XYZ file of C-alpha atoms in Angstrom:
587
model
C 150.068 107.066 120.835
C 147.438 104.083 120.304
C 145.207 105.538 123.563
C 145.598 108.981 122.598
C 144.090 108.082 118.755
C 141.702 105.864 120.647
C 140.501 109.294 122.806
C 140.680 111.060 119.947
C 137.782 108.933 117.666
C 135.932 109.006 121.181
C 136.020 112.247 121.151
C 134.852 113.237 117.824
C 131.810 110.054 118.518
C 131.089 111.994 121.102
C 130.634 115.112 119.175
C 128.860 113.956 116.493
C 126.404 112.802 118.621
C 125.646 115.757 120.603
C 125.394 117.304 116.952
C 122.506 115.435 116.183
C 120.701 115.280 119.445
C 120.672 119.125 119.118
C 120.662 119.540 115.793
C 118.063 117.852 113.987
C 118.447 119.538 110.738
C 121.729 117.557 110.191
C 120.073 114.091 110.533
C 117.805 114.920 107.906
C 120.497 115.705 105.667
C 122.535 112.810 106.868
C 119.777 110.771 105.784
C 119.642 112.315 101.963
C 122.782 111.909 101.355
C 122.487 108.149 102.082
C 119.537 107.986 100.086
C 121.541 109.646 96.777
C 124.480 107.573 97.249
C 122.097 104.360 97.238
C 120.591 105.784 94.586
C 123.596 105.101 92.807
C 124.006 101.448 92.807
C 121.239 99.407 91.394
C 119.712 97.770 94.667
C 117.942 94.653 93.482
C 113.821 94.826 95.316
C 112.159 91.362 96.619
C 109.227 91.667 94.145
C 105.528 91.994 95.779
C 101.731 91.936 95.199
C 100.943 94.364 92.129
C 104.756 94.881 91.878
C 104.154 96.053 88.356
C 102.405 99.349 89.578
C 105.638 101.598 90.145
C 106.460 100.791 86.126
C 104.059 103.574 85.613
C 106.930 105.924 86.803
C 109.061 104.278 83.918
C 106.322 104.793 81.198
C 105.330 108.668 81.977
C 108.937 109.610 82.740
C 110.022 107.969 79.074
C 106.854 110.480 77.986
C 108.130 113.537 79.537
C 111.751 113.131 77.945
C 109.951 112.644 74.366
C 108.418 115.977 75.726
C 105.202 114.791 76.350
C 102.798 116.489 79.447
C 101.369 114.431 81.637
C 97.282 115.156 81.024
C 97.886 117.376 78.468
C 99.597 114.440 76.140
C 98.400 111.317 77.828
C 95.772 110.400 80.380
C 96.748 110.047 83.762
C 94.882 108.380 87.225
C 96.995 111.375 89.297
C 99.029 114.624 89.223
C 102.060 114.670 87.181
C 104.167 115.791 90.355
C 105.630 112.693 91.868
C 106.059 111.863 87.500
C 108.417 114.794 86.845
C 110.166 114.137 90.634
C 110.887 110.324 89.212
C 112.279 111.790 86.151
C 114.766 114.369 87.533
C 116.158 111.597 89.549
C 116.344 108.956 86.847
C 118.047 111.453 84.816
C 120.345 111.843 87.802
C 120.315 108.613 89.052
C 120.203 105.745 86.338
C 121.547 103.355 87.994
C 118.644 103.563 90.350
C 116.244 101.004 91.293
C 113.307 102.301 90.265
C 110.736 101.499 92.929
C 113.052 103.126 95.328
C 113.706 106.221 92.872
C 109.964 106.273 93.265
C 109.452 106.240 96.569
C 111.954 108.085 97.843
C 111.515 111.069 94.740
C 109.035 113.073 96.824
C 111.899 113.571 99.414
C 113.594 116.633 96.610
C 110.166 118.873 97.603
C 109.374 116.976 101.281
C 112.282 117.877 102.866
C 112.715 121.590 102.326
C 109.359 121.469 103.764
C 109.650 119.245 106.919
C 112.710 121.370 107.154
C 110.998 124.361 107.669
C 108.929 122.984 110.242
C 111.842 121.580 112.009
C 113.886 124.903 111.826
C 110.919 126.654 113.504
C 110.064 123.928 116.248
C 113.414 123.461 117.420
C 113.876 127.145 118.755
C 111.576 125.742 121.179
C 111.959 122.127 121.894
C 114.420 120.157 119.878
C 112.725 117.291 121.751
C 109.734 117.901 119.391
C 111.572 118.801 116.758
C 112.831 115.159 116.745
C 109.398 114.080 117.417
C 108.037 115.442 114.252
C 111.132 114.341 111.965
C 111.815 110.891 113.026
C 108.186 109.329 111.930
C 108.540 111.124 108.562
C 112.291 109.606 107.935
C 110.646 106.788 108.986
C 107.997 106.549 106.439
C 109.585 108.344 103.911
C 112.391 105.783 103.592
C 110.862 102.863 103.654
C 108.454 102.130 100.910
C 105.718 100.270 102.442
C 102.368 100.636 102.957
C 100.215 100.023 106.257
C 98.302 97.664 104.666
C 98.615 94.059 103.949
C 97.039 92.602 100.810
C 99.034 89.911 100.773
C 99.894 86.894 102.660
C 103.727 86.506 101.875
C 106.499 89.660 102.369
C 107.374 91.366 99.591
C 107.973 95.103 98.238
C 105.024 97.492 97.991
C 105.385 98.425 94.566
C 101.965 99.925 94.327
C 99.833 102.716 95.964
C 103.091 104.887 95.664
C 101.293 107.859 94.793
C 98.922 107.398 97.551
C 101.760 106.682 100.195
C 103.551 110.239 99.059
C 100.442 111.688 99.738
C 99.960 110.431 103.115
C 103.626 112.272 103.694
C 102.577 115.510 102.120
C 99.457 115.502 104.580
C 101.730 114.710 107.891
C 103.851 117.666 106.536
C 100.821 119.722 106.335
C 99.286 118.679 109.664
C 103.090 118.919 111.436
C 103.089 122.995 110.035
C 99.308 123.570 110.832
C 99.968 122.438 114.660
C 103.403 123.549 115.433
C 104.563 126.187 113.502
C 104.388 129.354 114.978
C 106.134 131.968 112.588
C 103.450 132.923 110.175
C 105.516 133.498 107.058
C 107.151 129.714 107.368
C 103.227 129.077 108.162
C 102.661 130.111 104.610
C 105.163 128.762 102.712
C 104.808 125.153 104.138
C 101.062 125.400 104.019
C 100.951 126.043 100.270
C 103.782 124.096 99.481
C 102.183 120.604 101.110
C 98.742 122.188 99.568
C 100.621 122.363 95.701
C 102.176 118.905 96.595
C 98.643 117.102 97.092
C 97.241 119.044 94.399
C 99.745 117.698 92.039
C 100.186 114.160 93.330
C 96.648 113.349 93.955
C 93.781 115.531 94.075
C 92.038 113.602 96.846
C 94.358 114.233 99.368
C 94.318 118.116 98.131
C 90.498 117.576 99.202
C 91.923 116.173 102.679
C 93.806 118.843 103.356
C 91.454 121.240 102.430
C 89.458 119.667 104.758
C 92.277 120.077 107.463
C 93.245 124.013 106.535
C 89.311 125.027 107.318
C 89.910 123.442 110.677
C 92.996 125.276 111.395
C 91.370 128.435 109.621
C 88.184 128.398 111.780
C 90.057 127.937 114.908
C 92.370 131.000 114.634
C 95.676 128.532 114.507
C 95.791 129.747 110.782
C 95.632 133.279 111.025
C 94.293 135.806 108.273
C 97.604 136.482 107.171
C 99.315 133.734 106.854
C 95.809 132.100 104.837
C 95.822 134.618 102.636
C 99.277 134.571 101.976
C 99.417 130.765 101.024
C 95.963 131.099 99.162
C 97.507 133.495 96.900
C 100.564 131.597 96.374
C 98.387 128.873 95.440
C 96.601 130.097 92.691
C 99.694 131.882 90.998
C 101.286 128.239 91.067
C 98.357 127.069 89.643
C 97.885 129.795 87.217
C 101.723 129.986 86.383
C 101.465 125.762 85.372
C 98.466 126.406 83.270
C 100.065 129.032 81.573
C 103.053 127.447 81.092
C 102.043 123.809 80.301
C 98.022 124.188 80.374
C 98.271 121.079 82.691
C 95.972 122.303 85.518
C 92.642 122.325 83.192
C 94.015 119.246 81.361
C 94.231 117.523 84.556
C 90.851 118.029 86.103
C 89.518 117.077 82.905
C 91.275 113.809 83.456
C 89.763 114.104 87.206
C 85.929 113.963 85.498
C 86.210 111.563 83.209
C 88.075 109.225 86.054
C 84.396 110.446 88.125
C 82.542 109.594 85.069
C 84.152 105.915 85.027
C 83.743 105.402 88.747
C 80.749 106.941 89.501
C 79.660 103.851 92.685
C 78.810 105.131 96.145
C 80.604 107.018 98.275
C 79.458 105.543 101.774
C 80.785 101.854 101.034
C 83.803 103.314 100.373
C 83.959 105.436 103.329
C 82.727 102.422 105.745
C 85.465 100.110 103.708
C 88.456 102.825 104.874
C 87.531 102.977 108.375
C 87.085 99.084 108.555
C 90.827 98.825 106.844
C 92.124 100.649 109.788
C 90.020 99.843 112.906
C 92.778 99.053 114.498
C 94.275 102.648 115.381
C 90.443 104.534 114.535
C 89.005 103.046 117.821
C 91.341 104.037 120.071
C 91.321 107.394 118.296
C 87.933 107.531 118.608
C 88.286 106.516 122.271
C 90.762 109.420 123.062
C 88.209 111.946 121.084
C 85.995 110.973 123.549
C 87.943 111.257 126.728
C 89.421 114.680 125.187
C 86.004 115.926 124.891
C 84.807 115.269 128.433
C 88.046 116.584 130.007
C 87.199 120.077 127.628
C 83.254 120.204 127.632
C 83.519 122.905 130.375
C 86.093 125.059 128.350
C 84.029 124.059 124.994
C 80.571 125.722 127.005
C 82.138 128.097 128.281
C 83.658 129.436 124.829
C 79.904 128.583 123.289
C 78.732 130.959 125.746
C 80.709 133.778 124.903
C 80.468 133.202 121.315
C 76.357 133.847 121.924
C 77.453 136.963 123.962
C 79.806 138.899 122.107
C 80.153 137.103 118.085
C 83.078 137.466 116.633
C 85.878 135.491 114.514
C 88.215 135.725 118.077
C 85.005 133.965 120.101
C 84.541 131.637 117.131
C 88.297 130.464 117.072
C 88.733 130.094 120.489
C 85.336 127.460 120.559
C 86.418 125.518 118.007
C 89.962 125.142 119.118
C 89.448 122.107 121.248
C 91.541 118.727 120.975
C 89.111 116.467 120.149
C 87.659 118.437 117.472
C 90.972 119.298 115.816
C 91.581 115.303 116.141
C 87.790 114.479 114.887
C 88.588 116.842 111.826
C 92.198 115.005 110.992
C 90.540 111.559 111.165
C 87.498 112.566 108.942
C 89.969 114.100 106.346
C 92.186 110.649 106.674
C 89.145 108.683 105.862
C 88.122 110.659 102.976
C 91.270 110.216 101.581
C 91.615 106.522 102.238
C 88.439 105.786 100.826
C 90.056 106.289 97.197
C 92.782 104.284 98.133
C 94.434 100.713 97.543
C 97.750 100.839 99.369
C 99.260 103.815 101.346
C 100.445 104.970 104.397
C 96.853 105.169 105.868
C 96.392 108.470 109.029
C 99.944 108.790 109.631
C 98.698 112.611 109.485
C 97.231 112.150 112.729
C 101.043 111.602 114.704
C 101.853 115.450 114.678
C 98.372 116.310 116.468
C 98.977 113.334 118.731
C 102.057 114.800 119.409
C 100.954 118.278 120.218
C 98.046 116.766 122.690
C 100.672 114.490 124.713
C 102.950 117.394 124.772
C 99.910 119.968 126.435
C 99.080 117.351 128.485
C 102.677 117.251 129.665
C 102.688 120.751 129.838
C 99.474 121.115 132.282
C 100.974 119.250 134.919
C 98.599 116.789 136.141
C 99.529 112.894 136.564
C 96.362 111.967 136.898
C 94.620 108.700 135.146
C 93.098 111.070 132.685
C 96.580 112.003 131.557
C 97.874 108.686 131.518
C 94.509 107.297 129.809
C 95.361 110.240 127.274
C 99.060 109.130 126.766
C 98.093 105.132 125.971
C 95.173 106.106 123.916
C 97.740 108.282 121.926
C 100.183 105.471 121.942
C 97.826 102.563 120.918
C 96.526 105.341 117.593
C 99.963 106.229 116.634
C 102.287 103.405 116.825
C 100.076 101.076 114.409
C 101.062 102.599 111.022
C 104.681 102.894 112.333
C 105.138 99.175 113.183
C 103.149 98.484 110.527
C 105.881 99.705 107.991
C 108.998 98.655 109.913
C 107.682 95.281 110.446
C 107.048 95.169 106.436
C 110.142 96.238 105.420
C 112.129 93.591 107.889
C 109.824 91.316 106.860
C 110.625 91.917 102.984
C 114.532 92.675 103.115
C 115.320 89.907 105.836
C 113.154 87.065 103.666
C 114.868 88.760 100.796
C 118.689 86.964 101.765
C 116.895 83.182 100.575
C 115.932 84.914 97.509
C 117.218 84.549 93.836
C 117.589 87.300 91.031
C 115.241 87.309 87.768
C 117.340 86.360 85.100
C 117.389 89.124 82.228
C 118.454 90.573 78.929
C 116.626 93.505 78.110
C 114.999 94.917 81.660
C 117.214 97.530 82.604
C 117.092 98.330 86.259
C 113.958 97.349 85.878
C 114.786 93.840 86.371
C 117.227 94.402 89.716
C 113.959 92.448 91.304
C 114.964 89.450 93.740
C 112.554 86.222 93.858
C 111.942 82.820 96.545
C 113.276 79.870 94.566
C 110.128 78.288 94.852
C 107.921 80.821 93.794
C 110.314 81.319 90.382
C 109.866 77.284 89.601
C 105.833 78.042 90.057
C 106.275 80.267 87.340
C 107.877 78.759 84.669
C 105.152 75.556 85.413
C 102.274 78.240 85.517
C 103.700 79.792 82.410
C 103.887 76.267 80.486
C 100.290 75.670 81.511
C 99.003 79.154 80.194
C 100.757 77.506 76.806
C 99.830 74.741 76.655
C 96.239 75.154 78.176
C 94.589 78.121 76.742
C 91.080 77.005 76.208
C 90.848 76.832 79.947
C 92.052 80.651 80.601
C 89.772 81.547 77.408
C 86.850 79.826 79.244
C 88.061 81.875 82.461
C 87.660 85.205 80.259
C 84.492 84.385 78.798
C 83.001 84.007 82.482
C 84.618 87.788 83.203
C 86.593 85.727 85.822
C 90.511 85.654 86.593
C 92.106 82.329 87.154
C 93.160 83.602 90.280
C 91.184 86.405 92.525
C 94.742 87.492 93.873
C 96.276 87.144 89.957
C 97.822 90.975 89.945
C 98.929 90.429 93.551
C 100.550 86.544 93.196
C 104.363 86.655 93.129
C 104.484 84.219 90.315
C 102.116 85.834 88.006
C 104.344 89.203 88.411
C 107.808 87.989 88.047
C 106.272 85.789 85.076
C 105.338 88.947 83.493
C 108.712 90.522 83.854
C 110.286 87.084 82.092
C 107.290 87.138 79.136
C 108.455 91.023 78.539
C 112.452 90.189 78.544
C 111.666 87.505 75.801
C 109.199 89.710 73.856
C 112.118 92.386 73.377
C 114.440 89.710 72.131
C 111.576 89.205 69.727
C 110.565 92.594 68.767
C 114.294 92.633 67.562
C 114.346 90.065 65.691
C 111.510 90.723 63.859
C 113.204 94.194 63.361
C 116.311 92.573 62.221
C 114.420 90.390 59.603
C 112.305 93.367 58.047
C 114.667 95.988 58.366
C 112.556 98.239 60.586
C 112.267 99.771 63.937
C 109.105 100.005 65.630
C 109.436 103.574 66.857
C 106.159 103.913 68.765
C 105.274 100.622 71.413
C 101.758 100.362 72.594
C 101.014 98.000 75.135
C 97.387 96.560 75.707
C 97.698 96.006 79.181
C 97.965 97.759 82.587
C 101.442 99.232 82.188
C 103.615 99.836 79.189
C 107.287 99.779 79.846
C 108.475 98.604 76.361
C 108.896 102.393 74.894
C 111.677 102.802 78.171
C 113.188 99.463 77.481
C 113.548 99.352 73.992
C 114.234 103.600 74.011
C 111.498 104.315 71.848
C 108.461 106.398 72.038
C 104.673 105.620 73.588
C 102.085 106.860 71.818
C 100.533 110.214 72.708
C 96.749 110.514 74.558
C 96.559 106.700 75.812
C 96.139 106.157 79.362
C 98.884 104.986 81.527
C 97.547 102.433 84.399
C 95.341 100.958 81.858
C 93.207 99.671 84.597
C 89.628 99.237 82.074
C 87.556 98.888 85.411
C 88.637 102.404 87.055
C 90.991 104.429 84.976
C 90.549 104.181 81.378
C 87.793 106.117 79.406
C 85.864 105.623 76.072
C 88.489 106.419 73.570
C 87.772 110.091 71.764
C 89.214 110.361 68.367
C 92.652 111.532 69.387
C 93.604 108.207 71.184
C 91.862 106.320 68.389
C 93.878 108.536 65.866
C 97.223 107.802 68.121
C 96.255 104.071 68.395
C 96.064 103.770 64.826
C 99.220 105.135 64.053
C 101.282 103.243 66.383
C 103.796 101.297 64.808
C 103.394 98.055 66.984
C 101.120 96.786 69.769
C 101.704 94.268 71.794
C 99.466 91.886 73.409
C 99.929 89.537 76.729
C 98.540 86.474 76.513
C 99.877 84.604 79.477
C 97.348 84.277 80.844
C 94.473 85.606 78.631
C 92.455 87.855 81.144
C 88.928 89.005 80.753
C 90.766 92.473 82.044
C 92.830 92.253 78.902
C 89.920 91.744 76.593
C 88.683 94.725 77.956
C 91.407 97.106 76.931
C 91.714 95.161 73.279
C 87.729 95.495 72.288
C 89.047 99.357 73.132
C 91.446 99.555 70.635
C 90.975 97.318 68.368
C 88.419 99.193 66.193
C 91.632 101.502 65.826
C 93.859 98.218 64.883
C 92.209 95.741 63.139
C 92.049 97.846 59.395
C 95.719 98.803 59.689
C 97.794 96.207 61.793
C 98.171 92.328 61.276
C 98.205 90.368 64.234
C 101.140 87.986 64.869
C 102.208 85.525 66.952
C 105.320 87.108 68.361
C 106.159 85.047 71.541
C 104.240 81.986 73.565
C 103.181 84.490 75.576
C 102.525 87.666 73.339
C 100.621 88.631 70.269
C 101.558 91.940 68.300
C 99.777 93.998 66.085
C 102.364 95.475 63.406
C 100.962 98.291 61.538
C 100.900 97.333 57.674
C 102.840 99.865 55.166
C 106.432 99.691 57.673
C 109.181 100.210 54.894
C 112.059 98.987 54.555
C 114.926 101.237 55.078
C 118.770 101.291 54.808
C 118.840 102.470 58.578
C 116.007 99.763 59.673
C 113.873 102.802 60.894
C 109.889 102.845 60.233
C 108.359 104.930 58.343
């Protein structure tokens, strides 16, 4: 009886593994449904350099519950997609962490789409198939950038956006080189297109960039193009309609061009000197691709001079190294905007396809092999990149300890080194008891720290400062008998509305960065500023960045809030006239 169970468990090992290896659909959904039952338990995150980013996702999704609209009620620095994704799941999943509700949000309209690509690839190599899904489970579940900006491990909580980008764009580059049936073409083409748009315009701009290639080659056909073009502009002119959030939003998009209106070219050589380290030897296999294909390149040149037409045209232009030139010129425009992402991981489904020819053809020459390293050597940096990251961050995570909280929410589920959490309670006494020196650092527009946003201590300092100015806000609600129903924060991020389950005010920007993202104020964020029923000040340390965003607002404070001291490490400006009321609610 004990062997025969024994064979029987075997036996159904066995099965589920030949499942998978032919099915890859089922992996994919293996892997959701781990992600939604994680999703369920609040998974405490090692914080990490400009942890504080992803509470952006906290303050619009708050917003769109009060029924707000991203750009057309408050300013935003991207699309309101990945915004609305974040809230279905929170609403879904509150128990959620919320960096990894975040990051792993996009996967509700990524996977349909990957899926599409998968069911079409498959009927022809399941090998591929798996080839195409594995690297996007891969960086679709872990939430880590390529990138270091910091010394020490930690969790990416920043560049989100940008990273769920860099997913819609391998989606789009997987369906532009390996999908075949022109309808699924379509749909997966305008879907990844309406993703980018809506997440972050640039990389809508990068895969522009990477649909005229496929267009002008003939791999896009008429059909299909004009199919997905249409789509596009009825889901563009179906949102405006409905929410008028597509006109709203590129209004957002010039005034962000109005605020950052530096060179293009630094920013360009700055991307491409981020990532060297896969761009040379893609560079080196554009190369060797074009000298193995000058001949058929001529030779297609030549009868594009004799007989002109879009057929001649398409079959020029579709050459390896110019479909691979294309994909690295759209990943560098799109890095250049960038701080934190999942930098040319579009580039591993056309690596793919050019190993997989190459296989095809035959040959075992030292052109082929040449071909297969230089492939290797550009696509395996962002992978190991990310999965060293996350080891890095979860393994270092088992010597960490929890941030003690009252009022965070999941919010708090953030893990930090014992060390690091006694450097900030000393670097939080010394902001106390020391201010002239940080004033002094303001007053020289310098921060006491060139690393300050990214410094462990400095973030999960913040996160302590914000628990005790909630205990405080209630208190002083308590004492007056009133609630502060609108919370304005003067600072990069404004959680306090989601906390306390109050409101934000309408029109301010979210990712108060005063460098990049916010704009003059026009009278209806002066009009909302002014009305706000509390606003609340950091001042540990006082940052010249801060200053910033208070001489912004304050002409909208000063004649109708007093400032207070509310904590050691907070001021608050509580608008004068709050009455008194049996219920404690402002008005």
């Amino acid at each position: 009886m004990h062997s025969r169970t024994e064979f029987e468990t075997s036996t159904r090992r066995t099965g589920l593994a030949l499942l998978l290896t032919r099915s890859p659909l089922l992996l994919l959904a293996l892997t959701v449904a781990v992600l939604a039952f994680l999703l369920t338990v609040t998974i405490p995150q090692p914080i990490g350099p400009m942890f504080w980013d992803h509470y952006l996702y906290l303050d619009a999704a708050n917003r769109i519950r009060d029924g707000q609209v991203p750009s057309v009620d408050f300013f935003t620095p991207v699309g309101a997609l990945g915004y609305y994704l974040f809230a279905i799941l929170q609403r879904i999943f509150p128990n959620g962490q919320p960096l990894l509700l975040a990051s792993w949000s996009l996967l509700v309209f990524s996977a349909p789409l990957i899926a599409l690509i998968v069911v079409d690839v498959q009927k022809r190599s399941a090998t591929v198939a798996y080839g195409l899904l594995l690297p996007f489970l891969i960086f679709s579940v872990l939430p880590f950038n390529t990138g270091d900006f910091y010394p020490y491990p930690g969790s990416d909580g920043f560049g989100v956006y940008n990273r769920q980008v860099c997913q819609l764009l391998y989606v789009l580059a997987a369906a532009l080189v390996h999908v075949r049936d022109w309808r699924l073409l379509a749909v997966t083409v305008v879907g990844a297109m309406a993703g980018l748009f809506f997440v972050k315009i640039t990389g809508a701009v990068a895969g522009t960039l990477m649909c005229l290639m496929a267009f002008a080659s003939g791999r896009l056909g008429f059909r299909p193009a004009l199919a997905a073009g249409l789509l596009f502009v009825a889901i563009l002119a179906v949102s405006e309609a409905a929410l008028g959030i597509v006109s709203a939003y590129v209004a957002d998009i010039l005034s962000l061009l109005a605020v950052n209106d530096g060179s293009l070219l630094p920013r360009l050589l700055q991307a491409a000197s981020l990532n060297a380290g896969l761009l040379i030897p893609a560079g080196l296999l554009c190369l060797l691709l074009f000298g193995k294909h000058f001949r058929a390149f001529v030779d297609g040149l030549r009868h594009l001079g004799r007989s002109p037409s879009l057929l001649a045209l398409g079959r020029m232009l579709d050459q390896p190294f110019l479909w691979l030139a294309t994909f690295v010129l759209a990943g560098i425009l799109f890095e250049s905007q960038n701080t934190g992402s999942q930098a040319f991981i579009l580039l591993l489904p056309l690596l793919l396809k050019i190993v997989v020819d190459e296989v095809a053809v035959g040959q075992r020459g030292a052109q082929t092999v040449a071909i297969g390293l230089l492939a290797a050597a550009t696509a395996l940096p962002p992978v190991t990149a990310v999965v060293q990251k996350s080891a890095r961050a979860w393994i270092g995570a088992i010597n960490s300890v929890p941030i003690e909280n009252r009022n965070l929410k999941t919010m708090g589920a953030v893990n930090i080194r014992p060390l690091l959490a006694l450097r900030a309670e000393r670097l939080r006494d010394i902001y106390v008891d020391h201010r002239p020196t940080f004033d002094a650092f303001a007053d020289a527009s310098e921060l006491p720290s060139f690393l300050l946003y990214s410094d462990f201590d400095f973030q999960a300092g913040w996160l302590r400062n914000a628990d005790e100015a909630i205990d405080a806000l209630r208190a002083y609600e308590a004492e007056n008998g009133v609630r502060f129903a609108t919370i304005f924060s003067i600072d990069f991020t404004n959680p306090f509305p989601w906390l306390m389950d109050r409101s934000a005010p309408k029109h301010v920007a979210i990712g108060a960065d005063p460098f990049r993202a916010v704009p003059p104020p026009d009278e209806n964020v002066r009009a909302a500023v002014n009305a706000v029923d509390v606003a609340l000040m950091p001042t540990c340390p006082v940052t010249n960045v801060n200053r910033m965003l208070l001489s912004l607002y304050l002409p909208s404070l000063e004649a109708s809030h007093k400032r207070i001291t509310l904590t050691k490490c907070y001021d608050a400006f509580i608008r004068s006239g709050l009455h008194r009321t049996a219920a404690g609610t402002a008005s």
